[in-house]
Amino acid sequence: MIPTEELKKKVLETENLQSNLNEWKEQLFVYKFALEEINTKLKILNEEYQYIHNHNPIEHMKSRIKSPASIVKKLQRKGIDITIENALEHIHDIAGVRITCSFISDIYTMYEAISRQDDIEVIRVKDYIKHPKANGYKSLHLIVKIPVFLSNHVEKVKVEIQIRTIAMDFWASLEHKIYYKFDKEIPHELQMELKNAAEAAHFLDEKMKKISDEVDLYKLEAMKI
């Protein structure tokens, strides 16, 4: 049985944490505006490519904002004091956008287009396509800062952008489910199977791009006739 004083302490900690989380919701509201800004820019870029090149580099987009509870857990894992100031400074993926593309070339097309935006500052790039993680994970991760124009000031807000192909996204989704089913301890034989599947997904990406290029070539030849 928990002693009365210890129980009171736990109740007080819970109440303080809940109070902090409610305060954080107000502080983090600006990330909603940042996502709206970046989503608008990405939609414009996608439509421009469709108009000019008759091709949409973006197949699908999904955005989300981390809950205060998730932010707290991440700060705890990092061994950082749980304050809103530390969250804003050390947690770079509070706001996140995942872009799914048809081909690997589209990933870098989008990266270059984002980098050329005057009001977007790319502050970090992690290329897990050229340098995959040990488990086979592939994706291009960007941390950017985007200005949010509020009533009395402009605030630059960090957003994480993940760009991957459909095949990479399918693999990552499956790996994530398996990871938690095994409580983050995946058996070695399954780890190897997943790594092989990642290689197969990469082969599929290359194969589909080759087929797409051949289709374009056929179209060009047909126009010449």
PDB file of C-alpha atoms in Angstrom:
ATOM      1  CA  MET A   1       0.000   0.000   0.000  1.00  0.00           C
ATOM      2  CA  ILE A   2       1.345   3.454  -1.000  1.00  0.00           C
ATOM      3  CA  PRO A   3       2.017   5.753   2.011  1.00  0.00           C
ATOM      4  CA  THR A   4      -0.278   8.788   2.298  1.00  0.00           C
ATOM      5  CA  GLU A   5       2.502  11.356   1.758  1.00  0.00           C
ATOM      6  CA  GLU A   6       3.803   9.585  -1.329  1.00  0.00           C
ATOM      7  CA  LEU A   7       0.267   9.305  -2.696  1.00  0.00           C
ATOM      8  CA  LYS A   8      -0.286  13.038  -2.151  1.00  0.00           C
ATOM      9  CA  LYS A   9       2.992  13.750  -3.960  1.00  0.00           C
ATOM     10  CA  LYS A  10       1.954  11.627  -6.965  1.00  0.00           C
ATOM     11  CA  VAL A  11      -1.451  13.320  -7.117  1.00  0.00           C
ATOM     12  CA  LEU A  12       0.222  16.758  -6.979  1.00  0.00           C
ATOM     13  CA  GLU A  13       2.687  15.795  -9.740  1.00  0.00           C
ATOM     14  CA  THR A  14      -0.192  14.575 -11.907  1.00  0.00           C
ATOM     15  CA  GLU A  15      -2.145  17.787 -11.327  1.00  0.00           C
ATOM     16  CA  ASN A  16       0.914  19.915 -12.123  1.00  0.00           C
ATOM     17  CA  LEU A  17       1.603  17.908 -15.266  1.00  0.00           C
ATOM     18  CA  GLN A  18      -2.000  18.270 -16.408  1.00  0.00           C
ATOM     19  CA  SER A  19      -1.825  21.998 -15.748  1.00  0.00           C
ATOM     20  CA  ASN A  20       1.397  22.193 -17.776  1.00  0.00           C
ATOM     21  CA  LEU A  21      -0.124  20.197 -20.633  1.00  0.00           C
ATOM     22  CA  ASN A  22      -3.081  22.587 -20.824  1.00  0.00           C
ATOM     23  CA  GLU A  23      -0.663  25.521 -20.896  1.00  0.00           C
ATOM     24  CA  TRP A  24       1.371  23.801 -23.584  1.00  0.00           C
ATOM     25  CA  LYS A  25      -1.671  23.423 -25.826  1.00  0.00           C
ATOM     26  CA  GLU A  26      -1.882  27.204 -25.990  1.00  0.00           C
ATOM     27  CA  GLN A  27       1.876  27.606 -26.560  1.00  0.00           C
ATOM     28  CA  LEU A  28       1.905  24.965 -29.311  1.00  0.00           C
ATOM     29  CA  PHE A  29      -1.038  26.416 -31.223  1.00  0.00           C
ATOM     30  CA  VAL A  30       1.370  28.287 -33.512  1.00  0.00           C
ATOM     31  CA  TYR A  31       2.479  24.920 -34.941  1.00  0.00           C
ATOM     32  CA  LYS A  32      -0.997  24.502 -36.426  1.00  0.00           C
ATOM     33  CA  PHE A  33      -0.454  27.702 -38.412  1.00  0.00           C
ATOM     34  CA  ALA A  34       2.996  26.500 -39.502  1.00  0.00           C
ATOM     35  CA  LEU A  35       1.498  23.290 -40.889  1.00  0.00           C
ATOM     36  CA  GLU A  36      -1.146  25.269 -42.776  1.00  0.00           C
ATOM     37  CA  GLU A  37       1.606  27.437 -44.295  1.00  0.00           C
ATOM     38  CA  ILE A  38       3.789  24.518 -45.386  1.00  0.00           C
ATOM     39  CA  ASN A  39       0.840  22.489 -46.691  1.00  0.00           C
ATOM     40  CA  THR A  40      -0.276  25.410 -48.847  1.00  0.00           C
ATOM     41  CA  LYS A  41       3.217  25.806 -50.286  1.00  0.00           C
ATOM     42  CA  LEU A  42       3.491  22.087 -51.064  1.00  0.00           C
ATOM     43  CA  LYS A  43       0.097  22.016 -52.786  1.00  0.00           C
ATOM     44  CA  ILE A  44       1.093  24.986 -54.952  1.00  0.00           C
ATOM     45  CA  LEU A  45       4.379  23.318 -55.929  1.00  0.00           C
ATOM     46  CA  ASN A  46       2.587  20.077 -56.763  1.00  0.00           C
ATOM     47  CA  GLU A  47       0.011  21.811 -58.956  1.00  0.00           C
ATOM     48  CA  GLU A  48       2.745  23.836 -60.687  1.00  0.00           C
ATOM     49  CA  TYR A  49       4.608  20.644 -61.617  1.00  0.00           C
ATOM     50  CA  GLN A  50       1.373  19.130 -62.905  1.00  0.00           C
ATOM     51  CA  TYR A  51       0.771  22.206 -65.070  1.00  0.00           C
ATOM     52  CA  ILE A  52       4.332  22.504 -66.422  1.00  0.00           C
ATOM     53  CA  HIS A  53       5.505  18.878 -66.548  1.00  0.00           C
ATOM     54  CA  ASN A  54       2.178  17.004 -66.594  1.00  0.00           C
ATOM     55  CA  HIS A  55       3.335  15.086 -63.531  1.00  0.00           C
ATOM     56  CA  ASN A  56       2.505  15.294 -59.823  1.00  0.00           C
ATOM     57  CA  PRO A  57       5.610  14.590 -57.707  1.00  0.00           C
ATOM     58  CA  ILE A  58       3.401  14.354 -54.598  1.00  0.00           C
ATOM     59  CA  GLU A  59       1.042  11.393 -54.382  1.00  0.00           C
ATOM     60  CA  HIS A  60      -0.119  12.015 -50.828  1.00  0.00           C
ATOM     61  CA  MET A  61       0.504  14.336 -47.873  1.00  0.00           C
ATOM     62  CA  LYS A  62      -0.219  13.829 -44.199  1.00  0.00           C
ATOM     63  CA  SER A  63       0.465  16.265 -41.367  1.00  0.00           C
ATOM     64  CA  ARG A  64       0.222  16.087 -37.595  1.00  0.00           C
ATOM     65  CA  ILE A  65       1.133  17.902 -34.385  1.00  0.00           C
ATOM     66  CA  LYS A  66       2.589  15.949 -31.477  1.00  0.00           C
ATOM     67  CA  SER A  67       0.394  15.885 -28.398  1.00  0.00           C
ATOM     68  CA  PRO A  68       1.800  17.483 -25.243  1.00  0.00           C
ATOM     69  CA  ALA A  69       1.931  14.007 -23.641  1.00  0.00           C
ATOM     70  CA  SER A  70       4.093  12.698 -26.537  1.00  0.00           C
ATOM     71  CA  ILE A  71       6.406  15.693 -26.220  1.00  0.00           C
ATOM     72  CA  VAL A  72       6.811  15.023 -22.499  1.00  0.00           C
ATOM     73  CA  LYS A  73       7.731  11.391 -23.178  1.00  0.00           C
ATOM     74  CA  LYS A  74      10.308  12.427 -25.766  1.00  0.00           C
ATOM     75  CA  LEU A  75      11.895  14.927 -23.359  1.00  0.00           C
ATOM     76  CA  GLN A  76      12.035  12.195 -20.723  1.00  0.00           C
ATOM     77  CA  ARG A  77      13.748   9.799 -23.173  1.00  0.00           C
ATOM     78  CA  LYS A  78      16.310  12.509 -23.941  1.00  0.00           C
ATOM     79  CA  GLY A  79      16.868  13.166 -20.228  1.00  0.00           C
ATOM     80  CA  ILE A  80      15.847  16.815 -20.578  1.00  0.00           C
ATOM     81  CA  ASP A  81      13.877  18.795 -17.998  1.00  0.00           C
ATOM     82  CA  ILE A  82      10.188  18.967 -18.873  1.00  0.00           C
ATOM     83  CA  THR A  83       9.539  22.614 -19.702  1.00  0.00           C
ATOM     84  CA  ILE A  84       7.850  24.284 -22.652  1.00  0.00           C
ATOM     85  CA  GLU A  85      11.117  26.152 -23.362  1.00  0.00           C
ATOM     86  CA  ASN A  86      13.034  22.862 -23.658  1.00  0.00           C
ATOM     87  CA  ALA A  87      10.297  21.403 -25.837  1.00  0.00           C
ATOM     88  CA  LEU A  88      10.499  24.307 -28.277  1.00  0.00           C
ATOM     89  CA  GLU A  89      14.305  24.175 -28.363  1.00  0.00           C
ATOM     90  CA  HIS A  90      15.029  20.434 -28.398  1.00  0.00           C
ATOM     91  CA  ILE A  91      12.009  18.762 -30.020  1.00  0.00           C
ATOM     92  CA  HIS A  92      12.210  19.418 -33.754  1.00  0.00           C
ATOM     93  CA  ASP A  93       9.255  17.317 -34.899  1.00  0.00           C
ATOM     94  CA  ILE A  94       6.411  18.872 -32.892  1.00  0.00           C
ATOM     95  CA  ALA A  95       4.883  19.698 -36.274  1.00  0.00           C
ATOM     96  CA  GLY A  96       5.423  17.124 -38.985  1.00  0.00           C
ATOM     97  CA  VAL A  97       4.525  16.594 -42.632  1.00  0.00           C
ATOM     98  CA  ARG A  98       4.953  13.316 -44.486  1.00  0.00           C
ATOM     99  CA  ILE A  99       5.114  13.521 -48.279  1.00  0.00           C
ATOM    100  CA  THR A 100       4.666  10.351 -50.315  1.00  0.00           C
ATOM    101  CA  CYS A 101       6.023  10.383 -53.864  1.00  0.00           C
ATOM    102  CA  SER A 102       5.861   7.927 -56.758  1.00  0.00           C
ATOM    103  CA  PHE A 103       9.578   7.855 -57.511  1.00  0.00           C
ATOM    104  CA  ILE A 104      12.876   8.493 -55.735  1.00  0.00           C
ATOM    105  CA  SER A 105      13.632  11.267 -58.250  1.00  0.00           C
ATOM    106  CA  ASP A 106      10.434  13.024 -57.100  1.00  0.00           C
ATOM    107  CA  ILE A 107      11.788  13.073 -53.542  1.00  0.00           C
ATOM    108  CA  TYR A 108      14.811  15.119 -54.563  1.00  0.00           C
ATOM    109  CA  THR A 109      12.678  17.273 -56.874  1.00  0.00           C
ATOM    110  CA  MET A 110      10.553  18.239 -53.870  1.00  0.00           C
ATOM    111  CA  TYR A 111      13.626  18.780 -51.689  1.00  0.00           C
ATOM    112  CA  GLU A 112      15.123  21.167 -54.239  1.00  0.00           C
ATOM    113  CA  ALA A 113      11.806  22.996 -54.669  1.00  0.00           C
ATOM    114  CA  ILE A 114      11.424  23.431 -50.905  1.00  0.00           C
ATOM    115  CA  SER A 115      15.033  24.631 -50.588  1.00  0.00           C
ATOM    116  CA  ARG A 116      14.437  27.318 -53.223  1.00  0.00           C
ATOM    117  CA  GLN A 117      11.580  28.920 -51.273  1.00  0.00           C
ATOM    118  CA  ASP A 118      12.810  32.301 -50.035  1.00  0.00           C
ATOM    119  CA  ASP A 119      10.923  32.161 -46.748  1.00  0.00           C
ATOM    120  CA  ILE A 120      11.764  28.568 -45.847  1.00  0.00           C
ATOM    121  CA  GLU A 121      15.039  27.923 -44.038  1.00  0.00           C
ATOM    122  CA  VAL A 122      16.309  24.338 -44.237  1.00  0.00           C
ATOM    123  CA  ILE A 123      18.249  23.832 -41.003  1.00  0.00           C
ATOM    124  CA  ARG A 124      18.899  20.071 -41.128  1.00  0.00           C
ATOM    125  CA  VAL A 125      18.876  17.283 -43.717  1.00  0.00           C
ATOM    126  CA  LYS A 126      19.125  13.565 -43.010  1.00  0.00           C
ATOM    127  CA  ASP A 127      19.274  11.452 -46.156  1.00  0.00           C
ATOM    128  CA  TYR A 128      18.299   7.921 -45.162  1.00  0.00           C
ATOM    129  CA  ILE A 129      17.925   7.018 -48.845  1.00  0.00           C
ATOM    130  CA  LYS A 130      21.605   7.370 -49.700  1.00  0.00           C
ATOM    131  CA  HIS A 131      22.511   6.278 -46.170  1.00  0.00           C
ATOM    132  CA  PRO A 132      19.771   3.898 -44.914  1.00  0.00           C
ATOM    133  CA  LYS A 133      19.378   3.059 -41.241  1.00  0.00           C
ATOM    134  CA  ALA A 134      20.726  -0.318 -40.086  1.00  0.00           C
ATOM    135  CA  ASN A 135      17.232  -1.851 -40.176  1.00  0.00           C
ATOM    136  CA  GLY A 136      16.741  -0.828 -43.822  1.00  0.00           C
ATOM    137  CA  TYR A 137      14.662   2.314 -43.224  1.00  0.00           C
ATOM    138  CA  LYS A 138      14.793   4.831 -46.076  1.00  0.00           C
ATOM    139  CA  SER A 139      13.409   8.352 -46.243  1.00  0.00           C
ATOM    140  CA  LEU A 140      14.582  11.935 -46.623  1.00  0.00           C
ATOM    141  CA  HIS A 141      14.139  13.991 -43.442  1.00  0.00           C
ATOM    142  CA  LEU A 142      14.226  17.776 -43.392  1.00  0.00           C
ATOM    143  CA  ILE A 143      13.917  20.182 -40.496  1.00  0.00           C
ATOM    144  CA  VAL A 144      12.812  23.577 -41.766  1.00  0.00           C
ATOM    145  CA  LYS A 145      11.814  26.888 -40.244  1.00  0.00           C
ATOM    146  CA  ILE A 146       8.794  28.613 -41.696  1.00  0.00           C
ATOM    147  CA  PRO A 147       7.557  32.094 -40.756  1.00  0.00           C
ATOM    148  CA  VAL A 148       4.122  32.398 -39.181  1.00  0.00           C
ATOM    149  CA  PHE A 149       2.715  35.915 -39.419  1.00  0.00           C
ATOM    150  CA  LEU A 150       0.824  36.676 -36.207  1.00  0.00           C
ATOM    151  CA  SER A 151      -1.005  39.895 -35.317  1.00  0.00           C
ATOM    152  CA  ASN A 152       1.940  41.586 -33.603  1.00  0.00           C
ATOM    153  CA  HIS A 153       5.043  39.636 -34.674  1.00  0.00           C
ATOM    154  CA  VAL A 154       6.471  36.996 -36.994  1.00  0.00           C
ATOM    155  CA  GLU A 155       7.449  33.687 -35.433  1.00  0.00           C
ATOM    156  CA  LYS A 156       9.730  31.191 -37.170  1.00  0.00           C
ATOM    157  CA  VAL A 157       8.460  27.698 -36.413  1.00  0.00           C
ATOM    158  CA  LYS A 158      10.265  24.389 -36.911  1.00  0.00           C
ATOM    159  CA  VAL A 159       8.573  21.702 -38.988  1.00  0.00           C
ATOM    160  CA  GLU A 160       9.866  18.239 -39.819  1.00  0.00           C
ATOM    161  CA  ILE A 161       9.264  17.089 -43.394  1.00  0.00           C
ATOM    162  CA  GLN A 162       9.659  13.409 -44.270  1.00  0.00           C
ATOM    163  CA  ILE A 163       9.706  12.570 -47.978  1.00  0.00           C
ATOM    164  CA  ARG A 164       9.538   8.968 -49.173  1.00  0.00           C
ATOM    165  CA  THR A 165       8.190   6.794 -51.960  1.00  0.00           C
ATOM    166  CA  ILE A 166       5.018   4.715 -51.698  1.00  0.00           C
ATOM    167  CA  ALA A 167       7.132   1.572 -51.322  1.00  0.00           C
ATOM    168  CA  MET A 168       9.266   3.151 -48.566  1.00  0.00           C
ATOM    169  CA  ASP A 169       6.133   4.334 -46.770  1.00  0.00           C
ATOM    170  CA  PHE A 170       4.532   0.883 -46.894  1.00  0.00           C
ATOM    171  CA  TRP A 171       7.709  -0.697 -45.498  1.00  0.00           C
ATOM    172  CA  ALA A 172       8.024   1.919 -42.724  1.00  0.00           C
ATOM    173  CA  SER A 173       4.386   1.461 -41.709  1.00  0.00           C
ATOM    174  CA  LEU A 174       4.763  -2.312 -41.469  1.00  0.00           C
ATOM    175  CA  GLU A 175       8.079  -2.054 -39.577  1.00  0.00           C
ATOM    176  CA  HIS A 176       6.496   0.362 -37.092  1.00  0.00           C
ATOM    177  CA  LYS A 177       3.648  -2.062 -36.349  1.00  0.00           C
ATOM    178  CA  ILE A 178       6.036  -4.992 -35.885  1.00  0.00           C
ATOM    179  CA  TYR A 179       8.331  -2.857 -33.706  1.00  0.00           C
ATOM    180  CA  TYR A 180       5.554  -2.220 -31.190  1.00  0.00           C
ATOM    181  CA  LYS A 181       4.067  -5.708 -31.371  1.00  0.00           C
ATOM    182  CA  PHE A 182       7.404  -7.043 -30.111  1.00  0.00           C
ATOM    183  CA  ASP A 183       7.725  -4.231 -27.561  1.00  0.00           C
ATOM    184  CA  LYS A 184      10.681  -2.751 -29.503  1.00  0.00           C
ATOM    185  CA  GLU A 185      12.655  -6.064 -29.370  1.00  0.00           C
ATOM    186  CA  ILE A 186      12.259  -7.605 -32.825  1.00  0.00           C
ATOM    187  CA  PRO A 187      13.729 -11.138 -33.169  1.00  0.00           C
ATOM    188  CA  HIS A 188      16.918 -11.232 -35.262  1.00  0.00           C
ATOM    189  CA  GLU A 189      15.394 -13.392 -38.014  1.00  0.00           C
ATOM    190  CA  LEU A 190      12.542 -10.902 -38.444  1.00  0.00           C
ATOM    191  CA  GLN A 191      15.025  -8.035 -38.519  1.00  0.00           C
ATOM    192  CA  MET A 192      16.796  -9.735 -41.426  1.00  0.00           C
ATOM    193  CA  GLU A 193      13.483 -10.345 -43.201  1.00  0.00           C
ATOM    194  CA  LEU A 194      12.598  -6.672 -42.821  1.00  0.00           C
ATOM    195  CA  LYS A 195      15.979  -5.596 -44.169  1.00  0.00           C
ATOM    196  CA  ASN A 196      15.502  -7.880 -47.176  1.00  0.00           C
ATOM    197  CA  ALA A 197      12.031  -6.407 -47.677  1.00  0.00           C
ATOM    198  CA  ALA A 198      13.545  -2.894 -47.643  1.00  0.00           C
ATOM    199  CA  GLU A 199      15.947  -3.934 -50.402  1.00  0.00           C
ATOM    200  CA  ALA A 200      13.040  -5.414 -52.373  1.00  0.00           C
ATOM    201  CA  ALA A 201      11.113  -2.149 -51.966  1.00  0.00           C
ATOM    202  CA  HIS A 202      14.124  -0.231 -53.306  1.00  0.00           C
ATOM    203  CA  PHE A 203      14.337  -2.592 -56.290  1.00  0.00           C
ATOM    204  CA  LEU A 204      10.627  -1.996 -56.947  1.00  0.00           C
ATOM    205  CA  ASP A 205      11.175   1.789 -56.823  1.00  0.00           C
ATOM    206  CA  GLU A 206      13.951   1.536 -59.416  1.00  0.00           C
ATOM    207  CA  LYS A 207      11.964  -0.860 -61.614  1.00  0.00           C
ATOM    208  CA  MET A 208       8.840   1.333 -61.642  1.00  0.00           C
ATOM    209  CA  LYS A 209      10.918   4.416 -62.469  1.00  0.00           C
ATOM    210  CA  LYS A 210      12.491   2.559 -65.402  1.00  0.00           C
ATOM    211  CA  ILE A 211       9.043   1.556 -66.679  1.00  0.00           C
ATOM    212  CA  SER A 212       7.795   5.141 -66.313  1.00  0.00           C
ATOM    213  CA  ASP A 213      10.789   6.452 -68.287  1.00  0.00           C
ATOM    214  CA  GLU A 214      10.144   3.880 -71.032  1.00  0.00           C
ATOM    215  CA  VAL A 215       6.497   4.977 -71.245  1.00  0.00           C
ATOM    216  CA  ASP A 216       7.614   8.599 -71.649  1.00  0.00           C
ATOM    217  CA  LEU A 217      10.027   7.528 -74.376  1.00  0.00           C
ATOM    218  CA  TYR A 218       7.256   5.689 -76.237  1.00  0.00           C
ATOM    219  CA  LYS A 219       5.119   8.819 -76.072  1.00  0.00           C
ATOM    220  CA  LEU A 220       7.929  10.951 -77.517  1.00  0.00           C
ATOM    221  CA  GLU A 221       8.515   8.485 -80.346  1.00  0.00           C
ATOM    222  CA  ALA A 222       4.763   8.399 -81.099  1.00  0.00           C
ATOM    223  CA  MET A 223       4.667  12.209 -81.329  1.00  0.00           C
ATOM    224  CA  LYS A 224       7.408  12.145 -83.958  1.00  0.00           C
ATOM    225  CA  ILE A 225       5.421   9.835 -86.257  1.00  0.00           C
TER     226      ILE A 225
END
